[in-house]
Amino acid sequence: MNRRELLQSGTLVLLLGTAQIARGATILAVRVWPAPDYSRVTIESDGHLATKQLFVPSPPRLAVDIEGIELNPALRELVAKVKPDDPNIAGIRVGQFAPNVVRLVIDLKLPITPQVFALDPVAAYQHRLVLDLYPTQAADPLAALIAERLKDKEAAAAPAAPASAARPHDPLGDLIAQQTRKSTAPASPASAPVSGASGAATTRPEGQNQPQTSGNGKTERLIIVALDPGHGGEDPGAIGPGGTREKDVVLRLAHRLRERINATTINGNPMRAYLTRDADFFVPLHVRVNKARQVKADLFISLHADAFYTPRPQGASVFALSQSGASSSAARWMAAKENKADLIGGLNVKAKDAHVQRMLFDMSTTAQINDSLKLGNTMLKEIGRVGKLHKAQVEQAGFAVLKAPDIPSVLVEAAFISNPEEETKLNSDAYQEQLADALMRSIEGYFARNPPLARSRSV
Ligand SMILES: [Zn+2]
């Protein structure tokens, strides 16, 4: 392009720019985050977008009119960004519906309860219009875990005995029934087999999930460890100098730890890992806590990777909740940083459940914190055998994600992703394996001293 053409196109851009400011906003980027829990479509723009929406139940589709914009290539990209295996979205159509009005039609695979909301600019993002598509019939995570365990048992005890004898007063059966009644998932918990967050097929509790019994007819106590891979979706977490994203390495670590947990029994009771997210999508902090409580988890372990402005800091840290201020200014800073995840990930603050649930989780207990400190200390000891420690003691601060009042909860910063050497380690299979082994040993060590059966459960 010569100088004259450049000048001309410059003028053209200038004219277009003026025209667009007069009309409204320009679409900068579009993103789709598919997950069994819900699928999200994000439209990022340089100004606030006014919308009108209409949900059509049959066949299920959501029409959204965005006013004050023209169809542009960024917006057209949405069509190709939907993956065939998206659990909720069948496809997206876009068109210029009227001058200055673009219509999106999202064709859905199942009935959906949509949440459409706007987010103000934050961190690296400009204005975001968010379309969250929740299955109207939410999956039941506890039923999924139990179904998964049953499948394993049947496979192990082939030829499988027919699971037909219902035991109406079995505690596990009651637990499932209670879970169904108490479910506070964003969408109403009705009955349909939907793929659960753990990736397992969900079966309905009523009559289909038989309580498990061991050979002598004694009921098994399923020991559930909630693993909480930090960040996800719009929130990448910390990013290393080589471009490694915290949300990716911690999900891989969670998968490795899940394998180990699912292969372990404690005093004859089988263990199961439950992941608060098993894909790349945003889960609000209070929802992570709520999910762990829904499955009545015995432990909650949030997995993260640390970052600092300079490359030198290194080593792992473990945090527990604090009732009376942070144990150090570094811990306070870290909690404030992690608590920002909702802002970046994109929380719908107007959603009914958000406020109430966050209030509920402000009732931390001394017993929970004491148990968390025990777990944390065991973890530091075990992680110290395979890698460096940033702090030799468990630190405490007001982490929102550690606020389940009845579940010992720790947050592990596995290493500093901002340190080039540790970024490489976090990416390496060998170190991930070592870390997962260390975390598994600490879980077993904790249960050896604090048997899960001795702990009373508030249901
Ligand atoms: Zn983090």
Tab-separated table of C-alpha atoms and ligand atoms in Angstrom:
chain	number	residue	atom	x	y	z
A	1	MET	CA	0.000	0.000	0.000
A	2	ASN	CA	1.489	3.362	-0.957
A	3	ARG	CA	1.415	6.511	1.050
A	4	ARG	CA	-1.490	7.962	-0.854
A	5	GLU	CA	-3.615	4.823	-0.332
A	6	LEU	CA	-2.650	4.773	3.311
A	7	LEU	CA	-3.772	8.325	3.676
A	8	GLN	CA	-7.030	7.541	1.922
A	9	SER	CA	-7.732	4.465	4.042
A	10	GLY	CA	-6.769	6.481	7.082
A	11	THR	CA	-9.416	8.982	6.183
A	12	LEU	CA	-11.850	6.163	5.567
A	13	VAL	CA	-11.136	4.636	8.978
A	14	LEU	CA	-11.561	8.023	10.534
A	15	LEU	CA	-14.924	8.510	8.833
A	16	LEU	CA	-16.083	5.012	9.774
A	17	GLY	CA	-14.916	5.569	13.317
A	18	THR	CA	-16.944	8.730	13.640
A	19	ALA	CA	-19.982	7.046	12.152
A	20	GLN	CA	-19.695	4.114	14.561
A	21	ILE	CA	-19.354	6.303	17.599
A	22	ALA	CA	-22.503	8.060	16.476
A	23	ARG	CA	-24.300	4.719	16.028
A	24	GLY	CA	-23.079	2.854	19.058
A	25	ALA	CA	-20.454	0.287	19.889
A	26	THR	CA	-18.116	-1.891	17.866
A	27	ILE	CA	-17.785	-5.612	18.511
A	28	LEU	CA	-14.185	-6.447	19.368
A	29	ALA	CA	-14.232	-10.179	20.127
A	30	VAL	CA	-16.584	-13.090	20.659
A	31	ARG	CA	-15.999	-16.169	22.795
A	32	VAL	CA	-17.908	-19.387	23.482
A	33	TRP	CA	-17.311	-21.454	26.663
A	34	PRO	CA	-19.101	-24.794	26.509
A	35	ALA	CA	-19.616	-26.924	29.642
A	36	PRO	CA	-22.202	-29.367	30.986
A	37	ASP	CA	-23.130	-26.917	33.784
A	38	TYR	CA	-23.892	-24.151	31.313
A	39	SER	CA	-22.591	-22.725	28.055
A	40	ARG	CA	-21.562	-19.102	27.838
A	41	VAL	CA	-21.369	-16.738	24.881
A	42	THR	CA	-19.413	-13.505	25.483
A	43	ILE	CA	-19.530	-10.539	23.138
A	44	GLU	CA	-16.884	-7.939	23.918
A	45	SER	CA	-17.301	-4.402	22.636
A	46	ASP	CA	-15.944	-0.900	23.099
A	47	GLY	CA	-19.219	0.364	24.526
A	48	HIS	CA	-22.314	-0.810	26.359
A	49	LEU	CA	-24.692	-2.893	24.238
A	50	ALA	CA	-28.463	-2.576	24.562
A	51	THR	CA	-30.303	-5.851	24.039
A	52	LYS	CA	-33.753	-7.380	23.780
A	53	GLN	CA	-34.218	-11.093	24.125
A	54	LEU	CA	-36.853	-13.672	23.426
A	55	PHE	CA	-36.783	-17.341	24.391
A	56	VAL	CA	-38.731	-19.665	22.134
A	57	PRO	CA	-39.369	-23.059	23.773
A	58	SER	CA	-40.076	-25.211	20.732
A	59	PRO	CA	-37.661	-25.975	19.245
A	60	PRO	CA	-35.645	-24.329	22.030
A	61	ARG	CA	-33.824	-21.226	20.879
A	62	LEU	CA	-32.865	-17.838	22.240
A	63	ALA	CA	-33.143	-14.760	20.044
A	64	VAL	CA	-31.158	-11.705	21.134
A	65	ASP	CA	-31.392	-8.365	19.349
A	66	ILE	CA	-28.370	-6.152	19.899
A	67	GLU	CA	-29.105	-2.533	19.158
A	68	GLY	CA	-26.805	0.148	17.825
A	69	ILE	CA	-24.355	-2.111	15.990
A	70	GLU	CA	-23.664	-3.399	12.522
A	71	LEU	CA	-22.808	-6.982	11.676
A	72	ASN	CA	-19.015	-7.211	11.485
A	73	PRO	CA	-16.484	-10.021	10.908
A	74	ALA	CA	-15.829	-10.414	14.661
A	75	LEU	CA	-19.512	-11.098	15.240
A	76	ARG	CA	-19.746	-13.481	12.264
A	77	GLU	CA	-16.997	-15.570	13.895
A	78	LEU	CA	-19.518	-16.693	16.510
A	79	VAL	CA	-21.133	-19.071	14.027
A	80	ALA	CA	-17.915	-21.068	13.602
A	81	LYS	CA	-17.003	-20.952	17.282
A	82	VAL	CA	-19.743	-23.327	18.412
A	83	LYS	CA	-18.312	-26.828	18.798
A	84	PRO	CA	-20.405	-29.835	17.737
A	85	ASP	CA	-19.974	-31.342	21.222
A	86	ASP	CA	-21.233	-28.222	23.045
A	87	PRO	CA	-23.607	-29.753	25.627
A	88	ASN	CA	-26.149	-26.951	25.284
A	89	ILE	CA	-25.751	-25.014	22.016
A	90	ALA	CA	-26.654	-26.615	18.676
A	91	GLY	CA	-25.676	-23.595	16.597
A	92	ILE	CA	-25.699	-19.809	16.323
A	93	ARG	CA	-27.083	-17.694	13.492
A	94	VAL	CA	-26.347	-13.980	13.111
A	95	GLY	CA	-27.894	-11.449	10.796
A	96	GLN	CA	-28.530	-7.738	10.325
A	97	PHE	CA	-32.159	-7.768	11.454
A	98	ALA	CA	-32.776	-4.055	10.857
A	99	PRO	CA	-30.536	-1.028	10.340
A	100	ASN	CA	-28.405	-0.868	13.506
A	101	VAL	CA	-29.906	-4.031	14.942
A	102	VAL	CA	-28.111	-7.383	14.826
A	103	ARG	CA	-30.093	-10.479	15.695
A	104	LEU	CA	-28.439	-13.550	17.183
A	105	VAL	CA	-30.390	-16.766	17.220
A	106	ILE	CA	-28.912	-19.462	19.446
A	107	ASP	CA	-30.349	-22.878	18.628
A	108	LEU	CA	-30.310	-25.078	21.720
A	109	LYS	CA	-29.998	-28.793	22.278
A	110	LEU	CA	-32.288	-28.812	25.329
A	111	PRO	CA	-34.556	-26.509	27.327
A	112	ILE	CA	-32.498	-23.652	28.725
A	113	THR	CA	-32.896	-20.964	31.361
A	114	PRO	CA	-30.909	-18.051	29.961
A	115	GLN	CA	-29.188	-15.290	31.944
A	116	VAL	CA	-28.280	-12.265	29.833
A	117	PHE	CA	-26.247	-9.542	31.528
A	118	ALA	CA	-23.622	-6.850	30.932
A	119	LEU	CA	-20.241	-6.471	32.602
A	120	ASP	CA	-18.298	-3.223	32.894
A	121	PRO	CA	-14.667	-3.106	31.755
A	122	VAL	CA	-12.292	-4.946	34.113
A	123	ALA	CA	-8.687	-6.193	33.897
A	124	ALA	CA	-7.878	-6.751	30.192
A	125	TYR	CA	-11.542	-6.746	29.140
A	126	GLN	CA	-13.674	-3.954	27.732
A	127	HIS	CA	-17.491	-4.070	27.923
A	128	ARG	CA	-18.880	-7.589	27.890
A	129	LEU	CA	-22.347	-8.809	26.998
A	130	VAL	CA	-22.772	-12.279	28.500
A	131	LEU	CA	-25.315	-14.912	27.522
A	132	ASP	CA	-25.283	-17.787	30.025
A	133	LEU	CA	-27.341	-20.794	28.975
A	134	TYR	CA	-28.210	-23.060	31.906
A	135	PRO	CA	-29.961	-26.379	31.308
A	136	THR	CA	-33.418	-25.997	32.872
A	137	GLN	CA	-33.036	-29.453	34.347
A	138	ALA	CA	-29.765	-29.301	36.240
A	139	ALA	CA	-27.613	-32.376	36.732
A	140	ASP	CA	-27.433	-33.877	40.205
A	141	PRO	CA	-23.728	-34.068	41.117
A	142	LEU	CA	-24.049	-36.450	44.080
A	143	ALA	CA	-26.177	-38.891	42.113
A	144	ALA	CA	-23.538	-38.750	39.362
A	145	LEU	CA	-20.762	-39.623	41.814
A	146	ILE	CA	-22.696	-42.544	43.244
A	147	ALA	CA	-23.653	-43.820	39.802
A	148	GLU	CA	-19.997	-43.645	38.795
A	149	ARG	CA	-18.970	-45.632	41.880
A	150	LEU	CA	-21.682	-48.232	41.170
A	151	LYS	CA	-20.434	-48.662	37.621
A	152	ASP	CA	-16.880	-49.269	38.895
A	153	LYS	CA	-18.132	-51.781	41.420
A	154	GLU	CA	-20.123	-53.676	38.845
A	155	ALA	CA	-17.131	-53.765	36.550
A	156	ALA	CA	-14.962	-55.080	39.392
A	157	ALA	CA	-17.463	-57.724	40.474
A	158	ALA	CA	-18.378	-59.112	37.044
A	159	PRO	CA	-20.626	-60.858	36.389
A	160	ALA	CA	-22.523	-58.046	38.015
A	161	ALA	CA	-25.373	-58.898	40.334
A	162	PRO	CA	-28.636	-57.276	39.261
A	163	ALA	CA	-29.032	-54.070	41.249
A	164	SER	CA	-32.709	-54.397	41.885
A	165	ALA	CA	-33.307	-54.776	45.597
A	166	ALA	CA	-34.306	-51.356	46.902
A	167	ARG	CA	-33.329	-50.588	50.487
A	168	PRO	CA	-35.692	-47.805	51.472
A	169	HIS	CA	-34.012	-46.868	54.769
A	170	ASP	CA	-30.445	-46.902	53.602
A	171	PRO	CA	-28.535	-43.763	54.643
A	172	LEU	CA	-26.940	-43.321	51.242
A	173	GLY	CA	-30.325	-43.511	49.571
A	174	ASP	CA	-31.653	-40.938	52.015
A	175	LEU	CA	-28.640	-38.748	51.290
A	176	ILE	CA	-29.479	-38.764	47.611
A	177	ALA	CA	-33.104	-37.929	48.284
A	178	GLN	CA	-32.100	-35.087	50.608
A	179	GLN	CA	-29.640	-33.845	48.071
A	180	THR	CA	-32.356	-33.704	45.436
A	181	ARG	CA	-34.685	-31.738	47.709
A	182	LYS	CA	-32.019	-29.335	48.876
A	183	SER	CA	-30.400	-28.728	45.532
A	184	THR	CA	-29.835	-25.027	44.979
A	185	ALA	CA	-28.396	-25.187	41.497
A	186	PRO	CA	-28.967	-22.035	39.420
A	187	ALA	CA	-31.590	-23.802	37.385
A	188	SER	CA	-34.396	-25.774	38.951
A	189	PRO	CA	-33.332	-29.337	39.715
A	190	ALA	CA	-35.841	-31.519	37.958
A	191	SER	CA	-35.381	-34.951	36.511
A	192	ALA	CA	-33.400	-35.658	33.397
A	193	PRO	CA	-30.186	-37.451	32.675
A	194	VAL	CA	-27.674	-34.755	31.866
A	195	SER	CA	-23.935	-35.123	31.812
A	196	GLY	CA	-22.538	-34.069	35.178
A	197	ALA	CA	-19.565	-31.821	35.856
A	198	SER	CA	-17.477	-34.888	36.590
A	199	GLY	CA	-18.078	-36.053	33.041
A	200	ALA	CA	-20.064	-39.074	34.161
A	201	ALA	CA	-23.545	-39.823	32.979
A	202	THR	CA	-26.025	-38.723	35.597
A	203	THR	CA	-28.826	-40.987	36.588
A	204	ARG	CA	-31.775	-39.867	38.587
A	205	PRO	CA	-31.911	-40.693	42.251
A	206	GLU	CA	-35.533	-41.831	42.458
A	207	GLY	CA	-35.312	-45.582	42.533
A	208	GLN	CA	-32.516	-45.858	39.997
A	209	ASN	CA	-29.489	-45.271	42.180
A	210	GLN	CA	-29.263	-48.239	44.426
A	211	PRO	CA	-27.394	-47.663	47.641
A	212	GLN	CA	-24.129	-49.474	47.660
A	213	THR	CA	-23.420	-52.277	50.013
A	214	SER	CA	-20.244	-54.153	50.641
A	215	GLY	CA	-20.117	-57.949	50.547
A	216	ASN	CA	-21.387	-58.348	54.090
A	217	GLY	CA	-24.345	-56.062	53.532
A	218	LYS	CA	-22.770	-53.138	55.418
A	219	THR	CA	-23.285	-49.767	53.809
A	220	GLU	CA	-20.218	-48.165	52.313
A	221	ARG	CA	-19.333	-44.656	53.338
A	222	LEU	CA	-18.326	-42.867	50.150
A	223	ILE	CA	-15.519	-40.443	51.048
A	224	ILE	CA	-15.751	-37.438	48.770
A	225	VAL	CA	-12.909	-35.008	48.117
A	226	ALA	CA	-13.918	-31.854	46.274
A	227	LEU	CA	-11.129	-30.667	43.979
A	228	ASP	CA	-11.452	-27.083	42.879
A	229	PRO	CA	-9.268	-26.117	39.903
A	230	GLY	CA	-9.021	-22.330	40.167
A	231	HIS	CA	-10.225	-19.833	37.544
A	232	GLY	CA	-11.481	-21.006	34.137
A	233	GLY	CA	-13.347	-19.578	31.155
A	234	GLU	CA	-13.041	-15.814	30.897
A	235	ASP	CA	-10.655	-15.868	33.866
A	236	PRO	CA	-7.291	-17.345	32.858
A	237	GLY	CA	-5.800	-16.811	36.326
A	238	ALA	CA	-2.119	-15.922	36.358
A	239	ILE	CA	-0.155	-16.177	33.108
A	240	GLY	CA	3.491	-17.272	33.121
A	241	PRO	CA	6.291	-15.583	31.159
A	242	GLY	CA	6.060	-18.428	28.610
A	243	GLY	CA	2.298	-17.981	28.247
A	244	THR	CA	1.212	-20.863	30.531
A	245	ARG	CA	-2.231	-20.190	31.941
A	246	GLU	CA	-2.947	-21.006	35.574
A	247	LYS	CA	-6.445	-22.302	34.721
A	248	ASP	CA	-4.971	-24.969	32.404
A	249	VAL	CA	-2.191	-26.340	34.640
A	250	VAL	CA	-4.427	-26.568	37.699
A	251	LEU	CA	-7.101	-28.484	35.766
A	252	ARG	CA	-4.459	-30.988	34.618
A	253	LEU	CA	-3.253	-31.337	38.210
A	254	ALA	CA	-6.845	-31.903	39.376
A	255	HIS	CA	-7.265	-34.697	36.808
A	256	ARG	CA	-4.116	-36.408	38.059
A	257	LEU	CA	-5.202	-36.132	41.668
A	258	ARG	CA	-8.682	-37.417	40.757
A	259	GLU	CA	-7.169	-40.601	39.292
A	260	ARG	CA	-5.354	-41.263	42.546
A	261	ILE	CA	-8.306	-40.464	44.796
A	262	ASN	CA	-10.673	-42.680	42.806
A	263	ALA	CA	-8.239	-45.599	43.159
A	264	THR	CA	-7.986	-45.269	46.959
A	265	THR	CA	-9.979	-46.643	49.857
A	266	ILE	CA	-9.768	-45.513	53.504
A	267	ASN	CA	-10.561	-48.267	56.013
A	268	GLY	CA	-12.524	-50.109	53.344
A	269	ASN	CA	-14.493	-47.021	52.320
A	270	PRO	CA	-14.042	-45.970	48.708
A	271	MET	CA	-12.948	-42.443	47.835
A	272	ARG	CA	-14.285	-40.292	45.035
A	273	ALA	CA	-13.016	-37.005	43.693
A	274	TYR	CA	-15.548	-34.400	42.667
A	275	LEU	CA	-14.356	-31.555	40.439
A	276	THR	CA	-16.052	-28.174	40.860
A	277	ARG	CA	-15.121	-27.593	37.232
A	278	ASP	CA	-14.089	-30.220	34.718
A	279	ALA	CA	-13.811	-27.996	31.666
A	280	ASP	CA	-12.651	-24.517	30.731
A	281	PHE	CA	-15.520	-22.385	32.037
A	282	PHE	CA	-16.163	-19.822	34.741
A	283	VAL	CA	-17.494	-21.013	38.108
A	284	PRO	CA	-18.267	-18.247	40.643
A	285	LEU	CA	-16.494	-18.631	43.989
A	286	HIS	CA	-19.685	-19.167	46.008
A	287	VAL	CA	-20.872	-21.779	43.486
A	288	ARG	CA	-17.636	-23.741	44.022
A	289	VAL	CA	-18.382	-23.819	47.750
A	290	ASN	CA	-22.014	-24.663	47.134
A	291	LYS	CA	-21.116	-27.523	44.790
A	292	ALA	CA	-18.816	-29.060	47.408
A	293	ARG	CA	-21.620	-28.843	49.970
A	294	GLN	CA	-24.098	-30.364	47.521
A	295	VAL	CA	-22.012	-33.528	47.263
A	296	LYS	CA	-21.333	-33.395	51.023
A	297	ALA	CA	-17.608	-33.354	50.462
A	298	ASP	CA	-15.308	-34.465	53.288
A	299	LEU	CA	-12.531	-32.140	52.094
A	300	PHE	CA	-12.243	-29.182	49.769
A	301	ILE	CA	-8.959	-28.530	47.968
A	302	SER	CA	-8.645	-25.467	45.755
A	303	LEU	CA	-5.750	-25.707	43.279
A	304	HIS	CA	-3.893	-22.617	42.087
A	305	ALA	CA	-0.522	-21.374	40.887
A	306	ASP	CA	0.995	-18.257	42.371
A	307	ALA	CA	2.230	-15.187	40.561
A	308	PHE	CA	4.186	-12.086	41.414
A	309	TYR	CA	5.321	-9.010	39.498
A	310	THR	CA	8.932	-10.129	39.573
A	311	PRO	CA	10.263	-13.503	38.385
A	312	ARG	CA	12.199	-14.484	41.502
A	313	PRO	CA	9.608	-15.667	44.092
A	314	GLN	CA	9.218	-19.438	44.110
A	315	GLY	CA	7.796	-22.403	46.002
A	316	ALA	CA	4.431	-23.704	47.116
A	317	SER	CA	2.109	-22.190	49.724
A	318	VAL	CA	-0.994	-23.528	51.450
A	319	PHE	CA	-3.767	-21.296	52.783
A	320	ALA	CA	-6.683	-21.771	55.149
A	321	LEU	CA	-9.500	-19.432	56.076
A	322	SER	CA	-9.039	-16.853	58.805
A	323	GLN	CA	-11.691	-15.546	61.178
A	324	SER	CA	-9.615	-12.719	62.547
A	325	GLY	CA	-7.635	-11.049	59.805
A	326	ALA	CA	-4.855	-12.374	57.621
A	327	SER	CA	-1.757	-14.066	59.053
A	328	SER	CA	0.482	-11.784	56.972
A	329	SER	CA	0.155	-8.940	54.522
A	330	ALA	CA	1.229	-11.328	51.750
A	331	ALA	CA	-1.652	-13.667	52.660
A	332	ARG	CA	-4.100	-10.762	52.656
A	333	TRP	CA	-2.832	-9.657	49.251
A	334	MET	CA	-3.169	-13.205	47.918
A	335	ALA	CA	-6.744	-13.568	49.184
A	336	ALA	CA	-7.716	-10.219	47.650
A	337	LYS	CA	-6.184	-11.324	44.347
A	338	GLU	CA	-7.968	-14.708	44.289
A	339	ASN	CA	-11.256	-13.133	45.395
A	340	LYS	CA	-11.179	-10.973	42.252
A	341	ALA	CA	-11.859	-14.071	40.133
A	342	ASP	CA	-15.603	-13.340	40.075
A	343	LEU	CA	-15.045	-9.883	38.604
A	344	ILE	CA	-12.835	-11.146	35.798
A	345	GLY	CA	-14.687	-14.419	35.240
A	346	GLY	CA	-17.955	-12.512	34.986
A	347	LEU	CA	-20.489	-12.996	37.796
A	348	ASN	CA	-24.116	-12.103	37.187
A	349	VAL	CA	-24.591	-10.056	40.346
A	350	LYS	CA	-28.327	-9.820	39.705
A	351	ALA	CA	-28.791	-13.601	39.786
A	352	LYS	CA	-31.125	-14.536	42.642
A	353	ASP	CA	-28.853	-17.028	44.354
A	354	ALA	CA	-25.568	-15.124	44.418
A	355	HIS	CA	-26.136	-12.725	47.317
A	356	VAL	CA	-27.963	-15.143	49.608
A	357	GLN	CA	-25.377	-17.862	49.152
A	358	ARG	CA	-22.452	-15.574	49.808
A	359	MET	CA	-24.122	-14.414	53.038
A	360	LEU	CA	-24.632	-18.021	54.076
A	361	PHE	CA	-20.939	-18.742	53.679
A	362	ASP	CA	-19.913	-16.015	56.087
A	363	MET	CA	-20.476	-18.345	59.032
A	364	SER	CA	-17.068	-19.959	59.215
A	365	THR	CA	-16.360	-22.126	62.222
A	366	THR	CA	-13.333	-22.620	64.418
A	367	ALA	CA	-13.600	-26.403	63.960
A	368	GLN	CA	-13.453	-26.069	60.176
A	369	ILE	CA	-10.390	-23.825	60.384
A	370	ASN	CA	-8.613	-26.159	62.836
A	371	ASP	CA	-9.186	-29.152	60.555
A	372	SER	CA	-8.085	-27.102	57.539
A	373	LEU	CA	-4.847	-26.187	59.326
A	374	LYS	CA	-4.178	-29.877	60.050
A	375	LEU	CA	-4.730	-30.783	56.403
A	376	GLY	CA	-2.626	-27.817	55.284
A	377	ASN	CA	0.297	-28.761	57.513
A	378	THR	CA	0.298	-32.329	56.195
A	379	MET	CA	0.246	-30.923	52.674
A	380	LEU	CA	3.208	-28.631	53.251
A	381	LYS	CA	5.191	-31.560	54.644
A	382	GLU	CA	4.445	-33.723	51.604
A	383	ILE	CA	4.879	-30.983	48.969
A	384	GLY	CA	8.185	-30.090	50.650
A	385	ARG	CA	9.451	-33.553	49.745
A	386	VAL	CA	8.992	-33.015	45.994
A	387	GLY	CA	9.451	-29.277	45.571
A	388	LYS	CA	10.299	-25.982	47.207
A	389	LEU	CA	8.095	-24.278	49.755
A	390	HIS	CA	7.440	-20.556	49.667
A	391	LYS	CA	6.241	-20.581	53.289
A	392	ALA	CA	6.769	-23.399	55.781
A	393	GLN	CA	3.536	-22.652	57.685
A	394	VAL	CA	-0.079	-22.644	56.577
A	395	GLU	CA	-1.084	-19.040	55.983
A	396	GLN	CA	-4.540	-17.699	56.745
A	397	ALA	CA	-6.712	-15.051	55.095
A	398	GLY	CA	-10.295	-14.416	53.996
A	399	PHE	CA	-10.463	-16.525	50.840
A	400	ALA	CA	-14.084	-16.617	49.613
A	401	VAL	CA	-13.651	-20.104	48.206
A	402	LEU	CA	-12.672	-21.592	51.594
A	403	LYS	CA	-15.879	-20.573	53.351
A	404	ALA	CA	-17.821	-23.842	53.533
A	405	PRO	CA	-18.606	-23.830	57.262
A	406	ASP	CA	-18.608	-27.632	57.534
A	407	ILE	CA	-15.855	-28.806	55.151
A	408	PRO	CA	-12.127	-28.572	55.945
A	409	SER	CA	-10.904	-26.381	53.083
A	410	VAL	CA	-7.454	-25.402	51.855
A	411	LEU	CA	-6.122	-23.457	48.914
A	412	VAL	CA	-2.850	-24.715	47.437
A	413	GLU	CA	-0.622	-22.433	45.404
A	414	ALA	CA	1.391	-25.229	43.812
A	415	ALA	CA	4.285	-23.067	42.581
A	416	PHE	CA	4.991	-19.620	41.113
A	417	ILE	CA	3.890	-19.574	37.489
A	418	SER	CA	5.646	-16.168	37.238
A	419	ASN	CA	8.998	-17.864	37.925
A	420	PRO	CA	10.302	-19.249	34.574
A	421	GLU	CA	11.756	-22.393	36.186
A	422	GLU	CA	8.601	-23.157	38.101
A	423	GLU	CA	6.457	-22.424	35.046
A	424	THR	CA	8.394	-25.173	33.231
A	425	LYS	CA	7.885	-27.524	36.183
A	426	LEU	CA	4.147	-26.833	36.319
A	427	ASN	CA	3.957	-27.765	32.639
A	428	SER	CA	5.956	-30.958	32.999
A	429	ASP	CA	4.165	-34.287	33.373
A	430	ALA	CA	6.876	-35.514	35.734
A	431	TYR	CA	6.419	-32.689	38.240
A	432	GLN	CA	2.639	-32.798	37.969
A	433	GLU	CA	2.802	-36.515	38.844
A	434	GLN	CA	5.037	-35.820	41.838
A	435	LEU	CA	2.750	-33.063	43.053
A	436	ALA	CA	-0.348	-35.235	42.655
A	437	ASP	CA	1.390	-38.023	44.603
A	438	ALA	CA	2.341	-35.577	47.360
A	439	LEU	CA	-1.203	-34.221	47.611
A	440	MET	CA	-2.601	-37.773	47.670
A	441	ARG	CA	-0.232	-38.759	50.483
A	442	SER	CA	-1.327	-35.720	52.472
A	443	ILE	CA	-5.022	-36.575	52.017
A	444	GLU	CA	-4.368	-40.131	53.224
A	445	GLY	CA	-2.224	-38.832	56.078
A	446	TYR	CA	-4.966	-36.452	57.140
A	447	PHE	CA	-7.640	-39.177	57.124
A	448	ALA	CA	-5.336	-41.544	59.018
A	449	ARG	CA	-5.352	-39.067	61.910
A	450	ASN	CA	-8.869	-37.708	61.400
A	451	PRO	CA	-11.020	-40.642	60.273
A	452	PRO	CA	-13.922	-39.415	58.150
A	453	LEU	CA	-16.427	-41.668	59.934
A	454	ALA	CA	-15.787	-39.915	63.221
A	455	ARG	CA	-16.788	-36.568	61.818
A	456	SER	CA	-20.425	-35.654	62.251
A	457	ARG	CA	-22.057	-34.371	59.105
A	458	SER	CA	-24.517	-31.573	59.062
A	459	VAL	CA	-26.993	-32.474	56.377
B	1	ZN	ZN	-5.345	-18.551	41.319
